[in-house]
Amino acid sequence: MHRKFLHIHMQESADTPQRGGAMLTDTLIRKTKPTDKPQKLFDGGGLFLLVQPNGARYWRMKYRTDGREKLLAFGVYPVISLADARQRREDARKLLANGCDPGEMKQAAKAERLAAAAAETVASETFEKVARDWMAWRESRGKTAEATMGKDLWRLTAATCVGTTYAP
């Protein structure tokens, strides 16, 4: 079976990681050069640094839930340091111990953020606001007659009242 990723297996040394061996160090991460195939530098507990051929370095964590292997992304090195990645791994392991899937929790949190941002955008970009901004822009140019501006303002006020219902 063809392996998609090249796993790092180095000679035994105190400063080199092996599968199930020594943990990563910041020095080793910085000194690792990209190769023609993606490399995985393992730290333990499922955490590894994926080094791409273009030099990009991504923190990932392998875990199993419901009998399936999954992959959780933590971010890009050096934005996410080794210590931060280890802390995120521990947080994910706590979620797993409590019976929660950290990947699903991350997706749910992202969906909530996106929904809140979309609601905020919709609320801030109403027809009335866009129309008033356009009218202010036209007025700042000074080429629109005052009577025309008054009519447009009246139309805007009428248009925003059309959607309002009044109780009898």
PDB file of C-alpha atoms in Angstrom:
ATOM      1  CA  MET A   1       0.000   0.000   0.000  1.00  0.00           C
ATOM      2  CA  HIS A   2       1.372   3.394  -0.996  1.00  0.00           C
ATOM      3  CA  ARG A   3       1.940   5.824   1.889  1.00  0.00           C
ATOM      4  CA  LYS A   4       0.783   9.388   1.239  1.00  0.00           C
ATOM      5  CA  PHE A   5       3.213  10.955   3.702  1.00  0.00           C
ATOM      6  CA  LEU A   6       6.855  10.360   4.421  1.00  0.00           C
ATOM      7  CA  HIS A   7       7.314   9.561   8.102  1.00  0.00           C
ATOM      8  CA  ILE A   8      10.500  10.785   9.740  1.00  0.00           C
ATOM      9  CA  HIS A   9      12.667   7.973  11.085  1.00  0.00           C
ATOM     10  CA  MET A  10      16.100   9.269  12.055  1.00  0.00           C
ATOM     11  CA  GLN A  11      19.099   7.744  13.739  1.00  0.00           C
ATOM     12  CA  GLU A  12      18.791   7.429  17.494  1.00  0.00           C
ATOM     13  CA  SER A  13      19.837  10.705  19.039  1.00  0.00           C
ATOM     14  CA  ALA A  14      18.752  12.772  22.022  1.00  0.00           C
ATOM     15  CA  ASP A  15      17.537  15.680  19.868  1.00  0.00           C
ATOM     16  CA  THR A  16      15.770  13.827  17.052  1.00  0.00           C
ATOM     17  CA  PRO A  17      12.184  12.622  17.201  1.00  0.00           C
ATOM     18  CA  GLN A  18      11.205   9.090  16.388  1.00  0.00           C
ATOM     19  CA  ARG A  19       7.830   7.531  16.357  1.00  0.00           C
ATOM     20  CA  GLY A  20       7.186   6.816  19.987  1.00  0.00           C
ATOM     21  CA  GLY A  21      10.542   8.399  20.857  1.00  0.00           C
ATOM     22  CA  ALA A  22      11.716  11.840  21.939  1.00  0.00           C
ATOM     23  CA  MET A  23       9.392  14.827  21.831  1.00  0.00           C
ATOM     24  CA  LEU A  24       9.874  17.714  19.421  1.00  0.00           C
ATOM     25  CA  THR A  25      11.944  20.760  20.249  1.00  0.00           C
ATOM     26  CA  ASP A  26      11.673  24.226  18.776  1.00  0.00           C
ATOM     27  CA  THR A  27      15.247  23.980  17.504  1.00  0.00           C
ATOM     28  CA  LEU A  28      14.567  20.731  15.667  1.00  0.00           C
ATOM     29  CA  ILE A  29      11.419  22.205  14.085  1.00  0.00           C
ATOM     30  CA  ARG A  30      13.310  25.266  12.837  1.00  0.00           C
ATOM     31  CA  LYS A  31      16.196  23.152  11.486  1.00  0.00           C
ATOM     32  CA  THR A  32      13.991  20.697   9.575  1.00  0.00           C
ATOM     33  CA  LYS A  33      14.211  21.457   5.868  1.00  0.00           C
ATOM     34  CA  PRO A  34      11.362  20.652   3.460  1.00  0.00           C
ATOM     35  CA  THR A  35      11.805  17.688   1.138  1.00  0.00           C
ATOM     36  CA  ASP A  36      10.078  16.681  -2.078  1.00  0.00           C
ATOM     37  CA  LYS A  37       7.351  14.877  -0.071  1.00  0.00           C
ATOM     38  CA  PRO A  38       5.359  15.995   2.994  1.00  0.00           C
ATOM     39  CA  GLN A  39       6.996  15.071   6.315  1.00  0.00           C
ATOM     40  CA  LYS A  40       5.373  14.384   9.668  1.00  0.00           C
ATOM     41  CA  LEU A  41       7.335  15.297  12.785  1.00  0.00           C
ATOM     42  CA  PHE A  42       5.646  13.509  15.703  1.00  0.00           C
ATOM     43  CA  ASP A  43       5.506  14.936  19.203  1.00  0.00           C
ATOM     44  CA  GLY A  44       3.347  12.377  21.007  1.00  0.00           C
ATOM     45  CA  GLY A  45      -0.293  11.998  21.940  1.00  0.00           C
ATOM     46  CA  GLY A  46      -1.300  12.231  18.275  1.00  0.00           C
ATOM     47  CA  LEU A  47       0.253  15.694  17.765  1.00  0.00           C
ATOM     48  CA  PHE A  48       2.504  16.197  14.759  1.00  0.00           C
ATOM     49  CA  LEU A  49       3.881  18.963  12.595  1.00  0.00           C
ATOM     50  CA  LEU A  50       3.232  18.508   8.892  1.00  0.00           C
ATOM     51  CA  VAL A  51       6.086  20.025   6.848  1.00  0.00           C
ATOM     52  CA  GLN A  52       5.012  20.578   3.244  1.00  0.00           C
ATOM     53  CA  PRO A  53       7.431  20.614   0.287  1.00  0.00           C
ATOM     54  CA  ASN A  54       6.844  24.378  -0.105  1.00  0.00           C
ATOM     55  CA  GLY A  55       8.084  24.919   3.476  1.00  0.00           C
ATOM     56  CA  ALA A  56       4.677  25.483   5.119  1.00  0.00           C
ATOM     57  CA  ARG A  57       4.351  23.894   8.563  1.00  0.00           C
ATOM     58  CA  TYR A  58       0.961  22.887   9.956  1.00  0.00           C
ATOM     59  CA  TRP A  59       0.071  21.551  13.411  1.00  0.00           C
ATOM     60  CA  ARG A  60      -2.238  18.521  13.257  1.00  0.00           C
ATOM     61  CA  MET A  61      -3.558  15.976  15.738  1.00  0.00           C
ATOM     62  CA  LYS A  62      -4.664  12.461  14.879  1.00  0.00           C
ATOM     63  CA  TYR A  63      -7.348  10.945  17.069  1.00  0.00           C
ATOM     64  CA  ARG A  64      -9.972   8.229  16.973  1.00  0.00           C
ATOM     65  CA  THR A  65     -13.614   8.554  17.847  1.00  0.00           C
ATOM     66  CA  ASP A  66     -16.496   6.179  17.115  1.00  0.00           C
ATOM     67  CA  GLY A  67     -14.018   3.770  15.535  1.00  0.00           C
ATOM     68  CA  ARG A  68     -12.869   6.289  12.938  1.00  0.00           C
ATOM     69  CA  GLU A  69      -9.562   8.085  12.645  1.00  0.00           C
ATOM     70  CA  LYS A  70      -9.895  11.861  12.393  1.00  0.00           C
ATOM     71  CA  LEU A  71      -7.549  14.797  11.970  1.00  0.00           C
ATOM     72  CA  LEU A  72      -7.748  18.085  13.862  1.00  0.00           C
ATOM     73  CA  ALA A  73      -5.950  21.235  12.641  1.00  0.00           C
ATOM     74  CA  PHE A  74      -4.413  23.595  15.219  1.00  0.00           C
ATOM     75  CA  GLY A  75      -2.792  26.210  12.989  1.00  0.00           C
ATOM     76  CA  VAL A  76       0.433  27.224  11.308  1.00  0.00           C
ATOM     77  CA  TYR A  77       3.901  27.164  12.856  1.00  0.00           C
ATOM     78  CA  PRO A  78       5.362  29.611  14.084  1.00  0.00           C
ATOM     79  CA  VAL A  79       2.071  31.496  14.664  1.00  0.00           C
ATOM     80  CA  ILE A  80       1.082  28.582  16.904  1.00  0.00           C
ATOM     81  CA  SER A  81       4.128  27.725  18.983  1.00  0.00           C
ATOM     82  CA  LEU A  82       5.089  24.237  20.140  1.00  0.00           C
ATOM     83  CA  ALA A  83       3.800  24.989  23.656  1.00  0.00           C
ATOM     84  CA  ASP A  84       0.475  26.308  22.278  1.00  0.00           C
ATOM     85  CA  ALA A  85       0.058  23.232  20.081  1.00  0.00           C
ATOM     86  CA  ARG A  86       0.700  20.958  23.068  1.00  0.00           C
ATOM     87  CA  GLN A  87      -1.867  22.873  25.127  1.00  0.00           C
ATOM     88  CA  ARG A  88      -4.436  22.551  22.343  1.00  0.00           C
ATOM     89  CA  ARG A  89      -3.679  18.824  22.152  1.00  0.00           C
ATOM     90  CA  GLU A  90      -4.351  18.491  25.883  1.00  0.00           C
ATOM     91  CA  ASP A  91      -7.606  20.435  25.562  1.00  0.00           C
ATOM     92  CA  ALA A  92      -8.702  18.144  22.724  1.00  0.00           C
ATOM     93  CA  ARG A  93      -7.785  15.049  24.744  1.00  0.00           C
ATOM     94  CA  LYS A  94      -9.906  16.310  27.654  1.00  0.00           C
ATOM     95  CA  LEU A  95     -12.855  16.700  25.280  1.00  0.00           C
ATOM     96  CA  LEU A  96     -12.294  13.172  23.986  1.00  0.00           C
ATOM     97  CA  ALA A  97     -12.170  11.834  27.559  1.00  0.00           C
ATOM     98  CA  ASN A  98     -15.554  13.498  28.192  1.00  0.00           C
ATOM     99  CA  GLY A  99     -17.036  11.795  25.119  1.00  0.00           C
ATOM    100  CA  CYS A 100     -17.008  14.871  22.846  1.00  0.00           C
ATOM    101  CA  ASP A 101     -15.507  15.006  19.372  1.00  0.00           C
ATOM    102  CA  PRO A 102     -13.128  18.018  19.312  1.00  0.00           C
ATOM    103  CA  GLY A 103     -13.492  18.360  15.536  1.00  0.00           C
ATOM    104  CA  GLU A 104     -17.273  18.620  15.782  1.00  0.00           C
ATOM    105  CA  MET A 105     -16.970  21.096  18.663  1.00  0.00           C
ATOM    106  CA  LYS A 106     -14.626  23.253  16.553  1.00  0.00           C
ATOM    107  CA  GLN A 107     -17.018  23.138  13.573  1.00  0.00           C
ATOM    108  CA  ALA A 108     -19.999  24.082  15.771  1.00  0.00           C
ATOM    109  CA  ALA A 109     -18.102  27.047  17.249  1.00  0.00           C
ATOM    110  CA  LYS A 110     -17.119  28.206  13.749  1.00  0.00           C
ATOM    111  CA  ALA A 111     -20.729  27.922  12.527  1.00  0.00           C
ATOM    112  CA  GLU A 112     -21.899  30.050  15.479  1.00  0.00           C
ATOM    113  CA  ARG A 113     -19.272  32.719  14.736  1.00  0.00           C
ATOM    114  CA  LEU A 114     -20.219  32.814  11.046  1.00  0.00           C
ATOM    115  CA  ALA A 115     -23.951  33.033  11.842  1.00  0.00           C
ATOM    116  CA  ALA A 116     -23.358  35.904  14.281  1.00  0.00           C
ATOM    117  CA  ALA A 117     -21.192  37.749  11.741  1.00  0.00           C
ATOM    118  CA  ALA A 118     -23.804  37.247   9.000  1.00  0.00           C
ATOM    119  CA  ALA A 119     -26.601  38.520  11.266  1.00  0.00           C
ATOM    120  CA  GLU A 120     -24.525  41.578  12.154  1.00  0.00           C
ATOM    121  CA  THR A 121     -23.820  42.299   8.490  1.00  0.00           C
ATOM    122  CA  VAL A 122     -27.484  41.973   7.537  1.00  0.00           C
ATOM    123  CA  ALA A 123     -28.544  44.263  10.382  1.00  0.00           C
ATOM    124  CA  SER A 124     -25.963  46.908   9.489  1.00  0.00           C
ATOM    125  CA  GLU A 125     -26.715  46.923   5.743  1.00  0.00           C
ATOM    126  CA  THR A 126     -30.437  47.688   5.649  1.00  0.00           C
ATOM    127  CA  PHE A 127     -32.037  49.351   2.673  1.00  0.00           C
ATOM    128  CA  GLU A 128     -32.518  52.565   4.630  1.00  0.00           C
ATOM    129  CA  LYS A 129     -28.845  52.754   5.639  1.00  0.00           C
ATOM    130  CA  VAL A 130     -27.621  52.097   2.110  1.00  0.00           C
ATOM    131  CA  ALA A 131     -30.067  54.636   0.690  1.00  0.00           C
ATOM    132  CA  ARG A 132     -29.089  57.315   3.233  1.00  0.00           C
ATOM    133  CA  ASP A 133     -25.378  56.711   2.533  1.00  0.00           C
ATOM    134  CA  TRP A 134     -26.043  57.093  -1.209  1.00  0.00           C
ATOM    135  CA  MET A 135     -28.014  60.295  -0.632  1.00  0.00           C
ATOM    136  CA  ALA A 136     -25.220  61.713   1.531  1.00  0.00           C
ATOM    137  CA  TRP A 137     -22.717  60.880  -1.200  1.00  0.00           C
ATOM    138  CA  ARG A 138     -24.889  62.633  -3.817  1.00  0.00           C
ATOM    139  CA  GLU A 139     -25.271  65.676  -1.559  1.00  0.00           C
ATOM    140  CA  SER A 140     -21.507  65.858  -0.940  1.00  0.00           C
ATOM    141  CA  ARG A 141     -20.932  66.125  -4.683  1.00  0.00           C
ATOM    142  CA  GLY A 142     -23.177  69.207  -4.761  1.00  0.00           C
ATOM    143  CA  LYS A 143     -24.666  68.491  -8.197  1.00  0.00           C
ATOM    144  CA  THR A 144     -28.152  67.521  -6.975  1.00  0.00           C
ATOM    145  CA  ALA A 145     -30.874  70.123  -6.614  1.00  0.00           C
ATOM    146  CA  GLU A 146     -32.362  70.657  -3.152  1.00  0.00           C
ATOM    147  CA  ALA A 147     -35.863  69.857  -4.430  1.00  0.00           C
ATOM    148  CA  THR A 148     -34.661  66.525  -5.811  1.00  0.00           C
ATOM    149  CA  MET A 149     -32.974  65.657  -2.520  1.00  0.00           C
ATOM    150  CA  GLY A 150     -36.208  66.494  -0.671  1.00  0.00           C
ATOM    151  CA  LYS A 151     -38.230  64.211  -2.959  1.00  0.00           C
ATOM    152  CA  ASP A 152     -35.715  61.376  -2.550  1.00  0.00           C
ATOM    153  CA  LEU A 153     -35.817  61.766   1.235  1.00  0.00           C
ATOM    154  CA  TRP A 154     -39.621  61.645   1.126  1.00  0.00           C
ATOM    155  CA  ARG A 155     -39.517  58.466  -1.017  1.00  0.00           C
ATOM    156  CA  LEU A 156     -37.049  56.888   1.383  1.00  0.00           C
ATOM    157  CA  THR A 157     -39.261  57.671   4.369  1.00  0.00           C
ATOM    158  CA  ALA A 158     -42.323  56.316   2.538  1.00  0.00           C
ATOM    159  CA  ALA A 159     -40.456  53.163   1.467  1.00  0.00           C
ATOM    160  CA  THR A 160     -39.331  52.378   5.022  1.00  0.00           C
ATOM    161  CA  CYS A 161     -42.888  52.883   6.340  1.00  0.00           C
ATOM    162  CA  VAL A 162     -44.428  50.487   3.780  1.00  0.00           C
ATOM    163  CA  GLY A 163     -43.109  47.456   5.652  1.00  0.00           C
ATOM    164  CA  THR A 164     -44.512  48.722   8.960  1.00  0.00           C
ATOM    165  CA  THR A 165     -47.909  47.406   9.990  1.00  0.00           C
ATOM    166  CA  TYR A 166     -50.189  49.303  12.296  1.00  0.00           C
ATOM    167  CA  ALA A 167     -52.700  47.696  14.652  1.00  0.00           C
ATOM    168  CA  PRO A 168     -56.315  48.923  14.076  1.00  0.00           C
TER     169      PRO A 168
END
